[in-house]
Structures are given as structure tokens and as C-alpha cells.
Amino acid sequence: MKKLISICLLAVCIHFSGCNTKEPMSSVIERGLNVATGQALLMAKKLEGERGKFPKTIKPDGSLETSEYGWWCSGFFPGELWYLYENNPTDELKQYAELYTERVEPAQYLTNTHDLGFMLYCSFGNGYRLTHNPHYKEVMITGAHSLATRYNSTICAIKSWDFNKDTWQYPVIIDNMMNLELFSWTTKETGDEVFLDMAHSHAKKTIENHYRPDFSSYHVVSYDTITGKAHIKQTHQGLSHESAWARGQAWGLYGYTMMARETGNNEYLEQARNIAKFIMNHKNLPSDKIPYWDFDAPTNVDTPRDASAAAIMASALIELSQLDKGHFGKQCLQLAEQQLRSLSSPAYLAEIGTNQCFTIMHSTGHLPGNSEVDVPLTYADYYYVEALFRFKKLKMIKH
Ligand code: GLY
């Protein structure tokens, strides 16, 4: 009921958004960053004494659920702290960013997961960008070598998962596009082209096999290890094998936009534009522009949203708007602004001290697994802050 009232209030706000009482975007951004800073500091203090722990979500009983370094999300909280420190360089934010970054360090040796880009690039990557700490660089290079053990040159892609071996010979999920930034960075830092080559091969293979003619993406594509050809196309976290799982569309949009930025390759830019068109023109995208958890899910008030998907999309769209300087780029920025306004409204933005110290409400992690439905998620907060900060930097450049 509370959610329904909030969404109705938001609809009223959006209805009147044409009039000149609209809050300036600079004020939306500062408000959002203030809440995120307040919440992140409370969270950082809460878990300070809990060795090796990271915020994950809220449990069904309302308590905070934490994770350890091996969970794919371990890099998001330190990464969020680094962005908040970049925005507001206090010693306190820096100390907490360092503390939680150190907790991710053992992940550099993991070879049983493809998520090293998420884990290491968001945490150590942002930390290195801001501090040039040489140890952070070493950790990321070790992590890139660990990730490279999951690349197969017959298939030309990084293997995502090691489970469900009876069905999937070599599963690659769309989310895996997000790990390519670590490879691109490693080539730039070390001069070793092999990492960027793997990123290119993976990105091209994913364009060939994950995307449907309407530029929606499958979640899981499994490849035959002998022929290297796709043998199964399925979902794991979406509504059905042929549906468009919202966060999967967000990962693809972000991944190809990032690859276009990193390489200047027009094929990736075109792919990102087409994915953005699929999202912005979709009949089931609600008026507040926060997608339901799957674009093919029923569109009613009981269907959970995925605010994390909106935050990832907003961050990617801001970047895409800088790569496409034409009319379409402006449309991308407009959609990102609408998403950030919605996420910064009471319908999605928590009040400081509530929501177990997460910033954003109403994300969905894995609905078919009955896990993390309509909850805060640490990556929703990370990409929300990244998007606010990207928007703020655009405005700073323009003025
Ligand atoms: N990468 C896992 C997820 O998006 O749920």
C-alpha cells in the first residue's frame, strides 16, 4: 500500500513536470548525493567491526543481509564510497573507501567466477583512478589474469558460470559484458594487447548470439565447446527464455556503451544505440521510467520494479549521450534525467537512517528464485551514485 501511494505521488509529480516548478537538476543531484553520503557513512560505521563483511540487501525479516568478498557484489560498496569521496573529498570517506576496498582484495585470485570486473574494477579501479596507489594496480592486474583463465579461444568468450553443467556446456550471460572494462584497463596499463583482444572477441560473440532482431537480449547463451556455436539460449533470472529481463538489458546497454568509449569502435556504439532504442520505445516502460523487473512481465501495480536496472541504464545513457552528439544523444540524456528524477523522489529514495542504510528502494535481484524481490540492492546504490556524479560532471563541463 505504501509503495502504491508513493508511486501515485510520483505520477502526480511527473504530471506537473511540464510546469516551471520542476526542481532544477543540480538540486536533484545534490539532494541524491547527500542522501547517498549519509546512508553510506551510516552503513560503513555499522559494518566497520564486522570483518570482511559488505552490505548486500534486506532480509525478509527486515534485517540487514551482508556478504563476503566472494559474492559478485563485493566491489559495489567500496566503489560507491570512492565516488562519494570524489564528490566530497573528506578523510572519513577516504578511510572507509580504503577499508572496504581492502576487504575485496582476496577476490583477485578467484578463478571460479566471471564477476571479477564487478568486484575489482568498481572498488580497486575507482580507488586507483583517484589515488594512484600502486598496490591497487597490482591487485587489478592479478585479477585480470585470474579472469583470463575463464576465456576459451575456441568459443572466443569468457565463461560465466560453472553450475548446471548437465544443461549448459559453456554458459555466457549478458552481465558478463561488464567485466570487459577490467580487460581494457589492463591493456592500457600493461601494454599487453591480449586483454583487449579478449574483450573484443567476447563483445563481438555476444552481439552475434545474445541479441534478437529487436535488440533485446537473451540472458544465458551456452556454447558447444567443440564447435564454438551457441547450442542453448535461455533465461535464469528473467520471466521466460524469450523475455527481456530488465537488468540484462541494462547490462548490455552499459557494456556496449563502455566498449564504444574504450575502443572508439562504431559497431559497439551502434549496438548501444539500438539497445537504448529498445528500452526507451518499449510499450511496458512505465511513465516514471523505472522498468518492471522484466519488460515482458504484467504491467500492474503488484509487479515489482527493478530500480537497479534503472540506475544502470541512467548511468549508461549519460555516457551514450556524450558519444552520440546528435538528436538521439539528447533523447538518451533526457531519459537518464527522467530516471534520476524518479530515483531521487520519495518513491525510490530512502530517508537517511531508514532502509537499513541503503539509498535506493525497490530493486529486484532474482524473482524466479524467489530471492531479493522489491528490496534495496548494493548495486542499485552504486550505479545511482555513479549516474548522479556523471550527470553532475556533464553540467560542470558545460558551465
Ligand atoms: N549479475 C547478476 C545480476 O545482475 O543479478
mmCIF file of C-alpha atoms and ligand atoms in Angstrom:
data_model
loop_
_atom_site.group_PDB
_atom_site.id
_atom_site.type_symbol
_atom_site.label_atom_id
_atom_site.label_comp_id
_atom_site.label_asym_id
_atom_site.label_seq_id
_atom_site.Cartn_x
_atom_site.Cartn_y
_atom_site.Cartn_z
ATOM 1 C CA MET A 1 0.000 0.000 0.000
ATOM 2 C CA LYS A 2 2.819 2.368 0.983
ATOM 3 C CA LYS A 3 4.523 1.611 -2.324
ATOM 4 C CA LEU A 4 1.282 2.276 -4.228
ATOM 5 C CA ILE A 5 0.817 5.687 -2.536
ATOM 6 C CA SER A 6 4.434 6.627 -3.298
ATOM 7 C CA ILE A 7 4.079 5.635 -6.941
ATOM 8 C CA CYS A 8 0.806 7.640 -7.238
ATOM 9 C CA LEU A 9 2.523 10.676 -5.680
ATOM 10 C CA LEU A 10 5.324 10.301 -8.165
ATOM 11 C CA ALA A 11 2.832 10.081 -11.044
ATOM 12 C CA VAL A 12 1.311 13.397 -9.872
ATOM 13 C CA CYS A 13 4.779 14.971 -9.754
ATOM 14 C CA ILE A 14 5.521 13.743 -13.268
ATOM 15 C CA HIS A 15 2.138 15.029 -14.499
ATOM 16 C CA PHE A 16 3.042 18.537 -13.369
ATOM 17 C CA SER A 17 6.621 18.277 -14.506
ATOM 18 C CA GLY A 18 5.911 20.426 -17.567
ATOM 19 C CA CYS A 19 5.348 23.499 -15.419
ATOM 20 C CA ASN A 20 8.209 25.639 -14.192
ATOM 21 C CA THR A 21 8.009 24.352 -10.607
ATOM 22 C CA LYS A 22 10.260 21.459 -11.647
ATOM 23 C CA GLU A 23 13.216 21.064 -9.279
ATOM 24 C CA PRO A 24 16.463 22.056 -11.026
ATOM 25 C CA MET A 25 18.548 19.012 -11.905
ATOM 26 C CA SER A 26 21.500 20.440 -9.962
ATOM 27 C CA SER A 27 19.344 20.367 -6.823
ATOM 28 C CA VAL A 28 18.129 16.805 -7.565
ATOM 29 C CA ILE A 29 21.750 15.697 -7.898
ATOM 30 C CA GLU A 30 22.929 17.371 -4.688
ATOM 31 C CA ARG A 31 19.950 16.008 -2.764
ATOM 32 C CA GLY A 32 20.624 12.486 -4.057
ATOM 33 C CA LEU A 33 24.339 12.652 -3.316
ATOM 34 C CA ASN A 34 23.653 13.989 0.186
ATOM 35 C CA VAL A 35 21.311 11.116 0.978
ATOM 36 C CA ALA A 36 23.746 8.589 -0.520
ATOM 37 C CA THR A 37 26.611 10.051 1.523
ATOM 38 C CA GLY A 38 24.573 9.998 4.740
ATOM 39 C CA GLN A 39 23.436 6.426 4.172
ATOM 40 C CA ALA A 40 26.841 5.128 3.060
ATOM 41 C CA LEU A 41 28.553 6.582 6.123
ATOM 42 C CA LEU A 42 25.955 5.041 8.430
ATOM 43 C CA MET A 43 26.409 1.707 6.649
ATOM 44 C CA ALA A 44 30.204 1.982 6.764
ATOM 45 C CA LYS A 45 30.087 2.554 10.539
ATOM 46 C CA LYS A 46 27.570 -0.226 11.071
ATOM 47 C CA LEU A 47 29.799 -2.842 9.388
ATOM 48 C CA GLU A 48 33.157 -1.386 10.420
ATOM 49 C CA GLY A 49 33.747 -4.001 13.141
ATOM 50 C CA GLU A 50 32.338 -6.896 11.114
ATOM 51 C CA ARG A 51 35.495 -8.213 9.490
ATOM 52 C CA GLY A 52 35.223 -8.979 5.808
ATOM 53 C CA LYS A 53 31.535 -8.023 5.518
ATOM 54 C CA PHE A 54 29.770 -5.981 2.836
ATOM 55 C CA PRO A 55 26.183 -4.775 2.593
ATOM 56 C CA LYS A 56 24.041 -6.947 0.302
ATOM 57 C CA THR A 57 20.291 -6.375 0.808
ATOM 58 C CA ILE A 58 17.477 -6.552 3.379
ATOM 59 C CA LYS A 59 16.275 -10.000 4.507
ATOM 60 C CA PRO A 60 12.546 -10.879 4.538
ATOM 61 C CA ASP A 61 12.566 -10.305 8.331
ATOM 62 C CA GLY A 62 13.732 -6.701 7.751
ATOM 63 C CA SER A 63 17.307 -7.135 8.972
ATOM 64 C CA LEU A 64 20.458 -6.304 7.025
ATOM 65 C CA GLU A 65 21.922 -9.095 4.906
ATOM 66 C CA THR A 66 25.672 -8.975 4.356
ATOM 67 C CA SER A 67 28.049 -10.810 2.058
ATOM 68 C CA GLU A 68 31.753 -11.643 1.885
ATOM 69 C CA TYR A 69 34.337 -10.903 -0.780
ATOM 70 C CA GLY A 70 33.383 -13.870 -2.984
ATOM 71 C CA TRP A 71 29.845 -12.596 -3.647
ATOM 72 C CA TRP A 72 29.680 -10.871 -7.044
ATOM 73 C CA CYS A 73 28.623 -7.594 -5.411
ATOM 74 C CA SER A 74 31.556 -7.118 -3.015
ATOM 75 C CA GLY A 75 33.065 -4.237 -5.024
ATOM 76 C CA PHE A 76 29.988 -2.036 -5.135
ATOM 77 C CA PHE A 77 30.008 -0.594 -1.625
ATOM 78 C CA PRO A 78 33.703 0.396 -1.717
ATOM 79 C CA GLY A 79 33.156 1.734 -5.245
ATOM 80 C CA GLU A 80 30.229 3.856 -4.073
ATOM 81 C CA LEU A 81 32.390 5.213 -1.239
ATOM 82 C CA TRP A 82 35.102 6.178 -3.755
ATOM 83 C CA TYR A 83 32.572 8.103 -5.896
ATOM 84 C CA LEU A 84 31.216 9.837 -2.789
ATOM 85 C CA TYR A 85 34.782 10.695 -1.780
ATOM 86 C CA GLU A 86 35.466 12.066 -5.255
ATOM 87 C CA ASN A 87 32.377 14.245 -4.904
ATOM 88 C CA ASN A 88 33.216 15.312 -1.353
ATOM 89 C CA PRO A 89 36.863 14.567 -0.508
ATOM 90 C CA THR A 90 36.775 14.117 3.259
ATOM 91 C CA ASP A 91 39.230 11.972 5.234
ATOM 92 C CA GLU A 92 36.334 9.978 6.650
ATOM 93 C CA LEU A 93 35.013 8.922 3.243
ATOM 94 C CA LYS A 94 38.520 8.071 2.066
ATOM 95 C CA GLN A 95 39.278 5.937 5.125
ATOM 96 C CA TYR A 96 36.082 3.967 4.703
ATOM 97 C CA ALA A 97 36.637 3.592 0.949
ATOM 98 C CA GLU A 98 40.091 2.164 1.700
ATOM 99 C CA LEU A 99 38.836 -0.112 4.450
ATOM 100 C CA TYR A 100 36.101 -1.698 2.320
ATOM 101 C CA THR A 101 38.342 -1.865 -0.764
ATOM 102 C CA GLU A 102 40.910 -3.891 1.221
ATOM 103 C CA ARG A 103 38.150 -6.347 2.116
ATOM 104 C CA VAL A 104 37.730 -7.215 -1.603
ATOM 105 C CA GLU A 105 41.447 -7.981 -2.063
ATOM 106 C CA PRO A 106 41.319 -11.824 -1.875
ATOM 107 C CA ALA A 107 38.956 -11.779 -4.879
ATOM 108 C CA GLN A 108 41.947 -11.126 -7.151
ATOM 109 C CA TYR A 109 42.784 -14.847 -7.018
ATOM 110 C CA LEU A 110 39.320 -16.182 -7.808
ATOM 111 C CA THR A 111 39.076 -18.273 -10.956
ATOM 112 C CA ASN A 112 35.650 -19.784 -10.262
ATOM 113 C CA THR A 113 33.698 -16.656 -11.214
ATOM 114 C CA HIS A 114 33.490 -14.212 -14.118
ATOM 115 C CA ASP A 115 32.473 -11.369 -11.817
ATOM 116 C CA LEU A 116 35.995 -10.061 -11.203
ATOM 117 C CA GLY A 117 35.282 -6.934 -13.228
ATOM 118 C CA PHE A 118 32.402 -6.003 -10.948
ATOM 119 C CA MET A 119 34.364 -6.910 -7.822
ATOM 120 C CA LEU A 120 37.725 -5.357 -8.628
ATOM 121 C CA TYR A 121 37.088 -2.610 -11.168
ATOM 122 C CA CYS A 122 34.376 -0.892 -9.121
ATOM 123 C CA SER A 123 36.438 -0.987 -5.907
ATOM 124 C CA PHE A 124 40.170 -1.031 -6.723
ATOM 125 C CA GLY A 125 39.560 0.565 -10.117
ATOM 126 C CA ASN A 126 37.894 3.654 -8.708
ATOM 127 C CA GLY A 127 40.404 3.692 -5.857
ATOM 128 C CA TYR A 128 43.333 3.570 -8.280
ATOM 129 C CA ARG A 129 41.828 6.259 -10.503
ATOM 130 C CA LEU A 130 41.624 8.590 -7.507
ATOM 131 C CA THR A 131 44.768 7.685 -5.517
ATOM 132 C CA HIS A 132 47.231 6.031 -7.947
ATOM 133 C CA ASN A 133 48.082 3.616 -5.144
ATOM 134 C CA PRO A 134 50.446 1.143 -6.920
ATOM 135 C CA HIS A 135 49.201 -1.765 -4.809
ATOM 136 C CA TYR A 136 45.676 -1.257 -6.188
ATOM 137 C CA LYS A 137 47.105 -1.563 -9.689
ATOM 138 C CA GLU A 138 48.847 -4.860 -8.841
ATOM 139 C CA VAL A 139 45.642 -6.297 -7.420
ATOM 140 C CA MET A 140 43.715 -5.440 -10.588
ATOM 141 C CA ILE A 141 46.352 -6.902 -12.886
ATOM 142 C CA THR A 142 46.361 -10.132 -10.876
ATOM 143 C CA GLY A 143 42.561 -10.132 -11.095
ATOM 144 C CA ALA A 144 42.678 -9.666 -14.877
ATOM 145 C CA HIS A 145 44.939 -12.725 -15.160
ATOM 146 C CA SER A 146 42.506 -14.710 -12.997
ATOM 147 C CA LEU A 147 39.601 -13.629 -15.224
ATOM 148 C CA ALA A 148 41.602 -14.556 -18.330
ATOM 149 C CA THR A 149 41.691 -18.199 -17.153
ATOM 150 C CA ARG A 150 37.967 -18.272 -17.960
ATOM 151 C CA TYR A 151 38.470 -17.228 -21.592
ATOM 152 C CA ASN A 152 38.328 -20.010 -24.196
ATOM 153 C CA SER A 153 39.805 -19.289 -27.613
ATOM 154 C CA THR A 154 37.587 -21.815 -29.443
ATOM 155 C CA ILE A 155 34.485 -20.091 -28.150
ATOM 156 C CA CYS A 156 36.041 -16.613 -28.072
ATOM 157 C CA ALA A 157 34.249 -15.657 -24.865
ATOM 158 C CA ILE A 158 34.627 -15.679 -21.078
ATOM 159 C CA LYS A 159 32.717 -18.445 -19.296
ATOM 160 C CA SER A 160 30.253 -17.054 -16.779
ATOM 161 C CA TRP A 161 29.106 -19.911 -14.600
ATOM 162 C CA ASP A 162 30.302 -23.353 -13.536
ATOM 163 C CA PHE A 163 26.928 -24.740 -12.363
ATOM 164 C CA ASN A 164 24.137 -26.547 -14.260
ATOM 165 C CA LYS A 165 26.747 -28.500 -16.232
ATOM 166 C CA ASP A 166 24.195 -31.095 -17.372
ATOM 167 C CA THR A 167 22.417 -28.425 -19.439
ATOM 168 C CA TRP A 168 24.952 -25.714 -20.233
ATOM 169 C CA GLN A 169 28.300 -26.686 -21.735
ATOM 170 C CA TYR A 170 29.689 -23.149 -21.663
ATOM 171 C CA PRO A 171 27.252 -20.548 -20.300
ATOM 172 C CA VAL A 172 27.849 -16.878 -21.044
ATOM 173 C CA ILE A 173 25.447 -14.358 -19.543
ATOM 174 C CA ILE A 174 24.813 -10.851 -20.839
ATOM 175 C CA ASP A 175 26.003 -9.456 -17.480
ATOM 176 C CA ASN A 176 29.500 -10.614 -18.454
ATOM 177 C CA MET A 177 29.867 -7.595 -20.785
ATOM 178 C CA MET A 178 30.505 -5.618 -17.604
ATOM 179 C CA ASN A 179 33.766 -7.458 -16.905
ATOM 180 C CA LEU A 180 35.377 -6.244 -20.118
ATOM 181 C CA GLU A 181 36.319 -2.850 -18.691
ATOM 182 C CA LEU A 182 38.882 -4.583 -16.455
ATOM 183 C CA PHE A 183 40.470 -6.136 -19.566
ATOM 184 C CA SER A 184 40.516 -2.841 -21.435
ATOM 185 C CA TRP A 185 42.105 -1.109 -18.449
ATOM 186 C CA THR A 186 44.738 -3.869 -18.134
ATOM 187 C CA THR A 187 45.839 -3.433 -21.747
ATOM 188 C CA LYS A 188 46.141 0.321 -21.244
ATOM 189 C CA GLU A 189 48.176 -0.123 -18.047
ATOM 190 C CA THR A 190 50.436 -3.001 -19.133
ATOM 191 C CA GLY A 191 50.586 -2.605 -22.918
ATOM 192 C CA ASP A 192 49.625 -6.293 -23.241
ATOM 193 C CA GLU A 193 47.100 -6.370 -26.098
ATOM 194 C CA VAL A 194 45.884 -9.847 -25.240
ATOM 195 C CA PHE A 195 43.405 -8.472 -22.705
ATOM 196 C CA LEU A 196 41.756 -6.005 -25.080
ATOM 197 C CA ASP A 197 41.705 -8.707 -27.775
ATOM 198 C CA MET A 198 39.744 -10.979 -25.436
ATOM 199 C CA ALA A 199 37.353 -8.113 -24.672
ATOM 200 C CA HIS A 200 36.770 -7.507 -28.405
ATOM 201 C CA SER A 201 36.180 -11.196 -29.123
ATOM 202 C CA HIS A 202 33.753 -11.520 -26.224
ATOM 203 C CA ALA A 203 31.836 -8.381 -27.214
ATOM 204 C CA LYS A 204 31.551 -9.473 -30.863
ATOM 205 C CA LYS A 205 30.493 -13.017 -29.969
ATOM 206 C CA THR A 206 27.820 -11.550 -27.681
ATOM 207 C CA ILE A 207 26.470 -9.302 -30.461
ATOM 208 C CA GLU A 208 26.215 -12.375 -32.713
ATOM 209 C CA ASN A 209 24.466 -14.659 -30.259
ATOM 210 C CA HIS A 210 22.786 -12.829 -27.385
ATOM 211 C CA TYR A 211 20.742 -10.318 -29.372
ATOM 212 C CA ARG A 212 17.382 -10.802 -31.035
ATOM 213 C CA PRO A 213 16.318 -8.804 -34.121
ATOM 214 C CA ASP A 214 14.574 -6.231 -31.874
ATOM 215 C CA PHE A 215 17.857 -5.730 -29.933
ATOM 216 C CA SER A 216 16.566 -7.299 -26.748
ATOM 217 C CA SER A 217 18.971 -9.745 -25.179
ATOM 218 C CA TYR A 218 18.826 -13.322 -24.015
ATOM 219 C CA HIS A 219 20.154 -13.785 -20.517
ATOM 220 C CA VAL A 220 22.162 -17.022 -20.908
ATOM 221 C CA VAL A 221 23.741 -18.320 -24.113
ATOM 222 C CA SER A 222 25.511 -21.646 -23.790
ATOM 223 C CA TYR A 223 28.129 -22.588 -26.390
ATOM 224 C CA ASP A 224 29.099 -26.021 -27.660
ATOM 225 C CA THR A 225 32.699 -26.490 -26.547
ATOM 226 C CA ILE A 226 33.656 -28.445 -29.687
ATOM 227 C CA THR A 227 32.095 -26.283 -32.401
ATOM 228 C CA GLY A 228 32.093 -22.957 -30.534
ATOM 229 C CA LYS A 229 28.495 -22.401 -31.694
ATOM 230 C CA ALA A 230 25.581 -21.405 -29.464
ATOM 231 C CA HIS A 231 23.545 -24.506 -28.547
ATOM 232 C CA ILE A 232 21.122 -23.098 -25.934
ATOM 233 C CA LYS A 233 19.536 -19.662 -25.367
ATOM 234 C CA GLN A 234 17.713 -19.322 -22.066
ATOM 235 C CA THR A 235 17.000 -17.208 -19.048
ATOM 236 C CA HIS A 236 17.976 -17.733 -15.438
ATOM 237 C CA GLN A 237 16.694 -14.596 -13.732
ATOM 238 C CA GLY A 238 14.084 -13.416 -16.236
ATOM 239 C CA LEU A 239 10.409 -14.240 -16.807
ATOM 240 C CA SER A 240 10.919 -16.703 -19.671
ATOM 241 C CA HIS A 241 13.555 -17.767 -22.160
ATOM 242 C CA GLU A 242 12.172 -15.338 -24.774
ATOM 243 C CA SER A 243 11.545 -12.412 -22.420
ATOM 244 C CA ALA A 244 13.659 -9.293 -21.892
ATOM 245 C CA TRP A 245 14.895 -9.386 -18.291
ATOM 246 C CA ALA A 246 15.245 -5.715 -17.341
ATOM 247 C CA ARG A 247 18.674 -5.834 -15.724
ATOM 248 C CA GLY A 248 20.046 -7.885 -18.597
ATOM 249 C CA GLN A 249 19.038 -5.106 -20.989
ATOM 250 C CA ALA A 250 20.752 -2.628 -18.665
ATOM 251 C CA TRP A 251 23.997 -4.634 -18.524
ATOM 252 C CA GLY A 252 24.082 -4.866 -22.320
ATOM 253 C CA LEU A 253 23.440 -1.139 -22.748
ATOM 254 C CA TYR A 254 26.147 -0.261 -20.251
ATOM 255 C CA GLY A 255 28.575 -2.858 -21.621
ATOM 256 C CA TYR A 256 28.399 -1.743 -25.260
ATOM 257 C CA THR A 257 28.457 1.945 -24.345
ATOM 258 C CA MET A 258 31.574 1.306 -22.258
ATOM 259 C CA MET A 259 33.196 -0.687 -25.088
ATOM 260 C CA ALA A 260 32.397 2.132 -27.552
ATOM 261 C CA ARG A 261 34.068 4.618 -25.198
ATOM 262 C CA GLU A 262 37.080 2.390 -24.634
ATOM 263 C CA THR A 263 37.711 1.413 -28.268
ATOM 264 C CA GLY A 264 36.022 4.034 -30.464
ATOM 265 C CA ASN A 265 34.538 1.093 -32.415
ATOM 266 C CA ASN A 266 31.401 2.135 -34.257
ATOM 267 C CA GLU A 267 29.870 -1.350 -34.127
ATOM 268 C CA TYR A 268 29.647 -1.122 -30.342
ATOM 269 C CA LEU A 269 28.219 2.388 -30.482
ATOM 270 C CA GLU A 270 25.558 1.227 -32.935
ATOM 271 C CA GLN A 271 24.733 -1.731 -30.692
ATOM 272 C CA ALA A 272 24.395 0.561 -27.677
ATOM 273 C CA ARG A 273 22.109 2.915 -29.652
ATOM 274 C CA ASN A 274 19.897 0.026 -30.707
ATOM 275 C CA ILE A 275 19.638 -1.343 -27.170
ATOM 276 C CA ALA A 276 18.764 2.153 -25.915
ATOM 277 C CA LYS A 277 16.019 2.397 -28.565
ATOM 278 C CA PHE A 278 14.588 -0.950 -27.464
ATOM 279 C CA ILE A 279 14.415 0.327 -23.873
ATOM 280 C CA MET A 280 13.123 3.856 -24.486
ATOM 281 C CA ASN A 281 10.449 2.824 -27.005
ATOM 282 C CA HIS A 282 9.212 -0.211 -25.090
ATOM 283 C CA LYS A 283 5.464 -0.107 -24.502
ATOM 284 C CA ASN A 284 5.895 -1.538 -20.999
ATOM 285 C CA LEU A 285 8.345 1.082 -19.749
ATOM 286 C CA PRO A 286 6.308 2.877 -17.054
ATOM 287 C CA SER A 287 5.817 6.636 -17.124
ATOM 288 C CA ASP A 288 8.331 7.112 -14.290
ATOM 289 C CA LYS A 289 10.858 5.221 -16.499
ATOM 290 C CA ILE A 290 11.758 2.690 -13.797
ATOM 291 C CA PRO A 291 11.305 -0.673 -15.533
ATOM 292 C CA TYR A 292 9.364 -3.595 -14.205
ATOM 293 C CA TRP A 293 11.753 -6.421 -13.342
ATOM 294 C CA ASP A 294 11.190 -7.905 -16.811
ATOM 295 C CA PHE A 295 9.938 -5.985 -19.877
ATOM 296 C CA ASP A 296 7.523 -8.844 -20.583
ATOM 297 C CA ALA A 297 6.098 -9.065 -17.053
ATOM 298 C CA PRO A 298 2.469 -7.982 -16.472
ATOM 299 C CA THR A 299 2.238 -4.215 -16.112
ATOM 300 C CA ASN A 300 0.283 -3.689 -12.927
ATOM 301 C CA VAL A 301 0.913 -2.158 -9.511
ATOM 302 C CA ASP A 302 1.792 -5.513 -7.977
ATOM 303 C CA THR A 303 4.578 -6.229 -10.451
ATOM 304 C CA PRO A 304 7.931 -5.464 -8.827
ATOM 305 C CA ARG A 305 10.087 -2.780 -10.366
ATOM 306 C CA ASP A 306 13.829 -3.024 -10.716
ATOM 307 C CA ALA A 307 15.319 0.287 -9.621
ATOM 308 C CA SER A 308 18.804 -1.203 -10.038
ATOM 309 C CA ALA A 309 18.148 -1.649 -13.767
ATOM 310 C CA ALA A 310 17.045 1.993 -13.998
ATOM 311 C CA ALA A 311 20.198 3.199 -12.216
ATOM 312 C CA ILE A 312 22.462 1.154 -14.520
ATOM 313 C CA MET A 313 20.548 2.390 -17.579
ATOM 314 C CA ALA A 314 20.717 6.021 -16.440
ATOM 315 C CA SER A 315 24.466 5.835 -15.934
ATOM 316 C CA ALA A 316 24.969 4.218 -19.362
ATOM 317 C CA LEU A 317 22.611 6.650 -21.114
ATOM 318 C CA ILE A 318 24.526 9.651 -19.774
ATOM 319 C CA GLU A 319 27.697 8.223 -21.242
ATOM 320 C CA LEU A 320 25.948 7.331 -24.513
ATOM 321 C CA SER A 321 24.678 10.911 -24.768
ATOM 322 C CA GLN A 322 28.329 12.031 -24.889
ATOM 323 C CA LEU A 323 29.266 9.530 -27.596
ATOM 324 C CA ASP A 324 26.289 10.430 -29.789
ATOM 325 C CA LYS A 325 26.233 14.208 -30.114
ATOM 326 C CA GLY A 326 23.112 14.260 -32.285
ATOM 327 C CA HIS A 327 19.395 14.259 -31.539
ATOM 328 C CA PHE A 328 19.464 10.671 -30.295
ATOM 329 C CA GLY A 329 22.117 11.525 -27.714
ATOM 330 C CA LYS A 330 19.794 14.246 -26.388
ATOM 331 C CA GLN A 331 16.974 11.706 -26.101
ATOM 332 C CA CYS A 332 19.306 9.430 -24.123
ATOM 333 C CA LEU A 333 20.166 12.229 -21.711
ATOM 334 C CA GLN A 334 16.503 13.107 -21.340
ATOM 335 C CA LEU A 335 15.622 9.524 -20.400
ATOM 336 C CA ALA A 336 18.527 9.384 -17.933
ATOM 337 C CA GLU A 337 17.281 12.610 -16.358
ATOM 338 C CA GLN A 338 13.755 11.214 -16.011
ATOM 339 C CA GLN A 339 15.134 8.073 -14.381
ATOM 340 C CA LEU A 340 17.311 10.045 -11.977
ATOM 341 C CA ARG A 341 14.403 12.316 -11.045
ATOM 342 C CA SER A 342 12.266 9.273 -10.292
ATOM 343 C CA LEU A 343 15.005 7.523 -8.334
ATOM 344 C CA SER A 344 15.524 10.748 -6.363
ATOM 345 C CA SER A 345 11.838 11.005 -5.463
ATOM 346 C CA PRO A 346 10.324 9.648 -2.226
ATOM 347 C CA ALA A 347 9.046 6.650 -4.188
ATOM 348 C CA TYR A 348 12.574 5.254 -4.523
ATOM 349 C CA LEU A 349 14.992 7.357 -2.448
ATOM 350 C CA ALA A 350 15.171 6.360 1.215
ATOM 351 C CA GLU A 351 15.234 8.842 4.051
ATOM 352 C CA ILE A 352 18.529 8.952 5.920
ATOM 353 C CA GLY A 353 18.536 6.395 8.729
ATOM 354 C CA THR A 354 15.881 4.159 7.128
ATOM 355 C CA ASN A 355 16.071 1.273 4.625
ATOM 356 C CA GLN A 356 18.886 -0.403 6.617
ATOM 357 C CA CYS A 357 21.148 2.424 5.362
ATOM 358 C CA PHE A 358 20.753 1.596 1.666
ATOM 359 C CA THR A 359 19.950 4.585 -0.552
ATOM 360 C CA ILE A 360 17.584 3.187 -3.169
ATOM 361 C CA MET A 361 14.420 1.118 -2.592
ATOM 362 C CA HIS A 362 12.515 -1.264 -4.904
ATOM 363 C CA SER A 363 15.034 -3.353 -6.798
ATOM 364 C CA THR A 364 14.644 -6.977 -7.806
ATOM 365 C CA GLY A 365 17.537 -9.416 -7.778
ATOM 366 C CA HIS A 366 16.245 -12.863 -8.732
ATOM 367 C CA LEU A 367 12.471 -13.119 -8.862
ATOM 368 C CA PRO A 368 12.190 -16.657 -10.323
ATOM 369 C CA GLY A 369 14.425 -17.840 -7.475
ATOM 370 C CA ASN A 370 12.127 -16.004 -5.036
ATOM 371 C CA SER A 371 15.151 -14.066 -3.854
ATOM 372 C CA GLU A 372 15.657 -10.299 -3.421
ATOM 373 C CA VAL A 373 12.255 -9.148 -4.650
ATOM 374 C CA ASP A 374 11.375 -5.462 -4.122
ATOM 375 C CA VAL A 375 14.366 -4.770 -1.893
ATOM 376 C CA PRO A 376 17.395 -2.481 -1.770
ATOM 377 C CA LEU A 377 20.484 -3.867 -3.503
ATOM 378 C CA THR A 378 24.021 -2.600 -3.143
ATOM 379 C CA TYR A 379 24.487 -2.220 -6.910
ATOM 380 C CA ALA A 380 21.398 -0.026 -7.252
ATOM 381 C CA ASP A 381 23.103 2.414 -4.875
ATOM 382 C CA TYR A 382 26.435 2.187 -6.722
ATOM 383 C CA TYR A 383 25.010 2.911 -10.179
ATOM 384 C CA TYR A 384 22.649 5.589 -8.829
ATOM 385 C CA VAL A 385 25.626 7.457 -7.349
ATOM 386 C CA GLU A 386 27.705 6.888 -10.490
ATOM 387 C CA ALA A 387 24.874 8.250 -12.643
ATOM 388 C CA LEU A 388 24.318 11.314 -10.426
ATOM 389 C CA PHE A 389 28.012 12.031 -10.479
ATOM 390 C CA ARG A 390 28.261 11.549 -14.254
ATOM 391 C CA PHE A 391 25.366 13.965 -14.731
ATOM 392 C CA LYS A 392 26.939 16.462 -12.359
ATOM 393 C CA LYS A 393 30.258 16.299 -14.254
ATOM 394 C CA LEU A 394 28.459 16.971 -17.553
ATOM 395 C CA LYS A 395 26.931 20.108 -16.134
ATOM 396 C CA MET A 396 30.287 21.174 -14.674
ATOM 397 C CA ILE A 397 31.898 20.782 -18.098
ATOM 398 C CA LYS A 398 29.143 22.805 -19.796
ATOM 399 C CA HIS A 399 29.248 25.821 -17.455
HETATM 400 N N1 GLY B 1 24.987 -10.109 -12.393
HETATM 401 C C1 GLY B 1 23.952 -10.684 -11.640
HETATM 402 C C2 GLY B 1 22.706 -9.919 -11.662
HETATM 403 O O1 GLY B 1 22.581 -8.921 -12.351
HETATM 404 O O2 GLY B 1 21.800 -10.314 -10.958
#
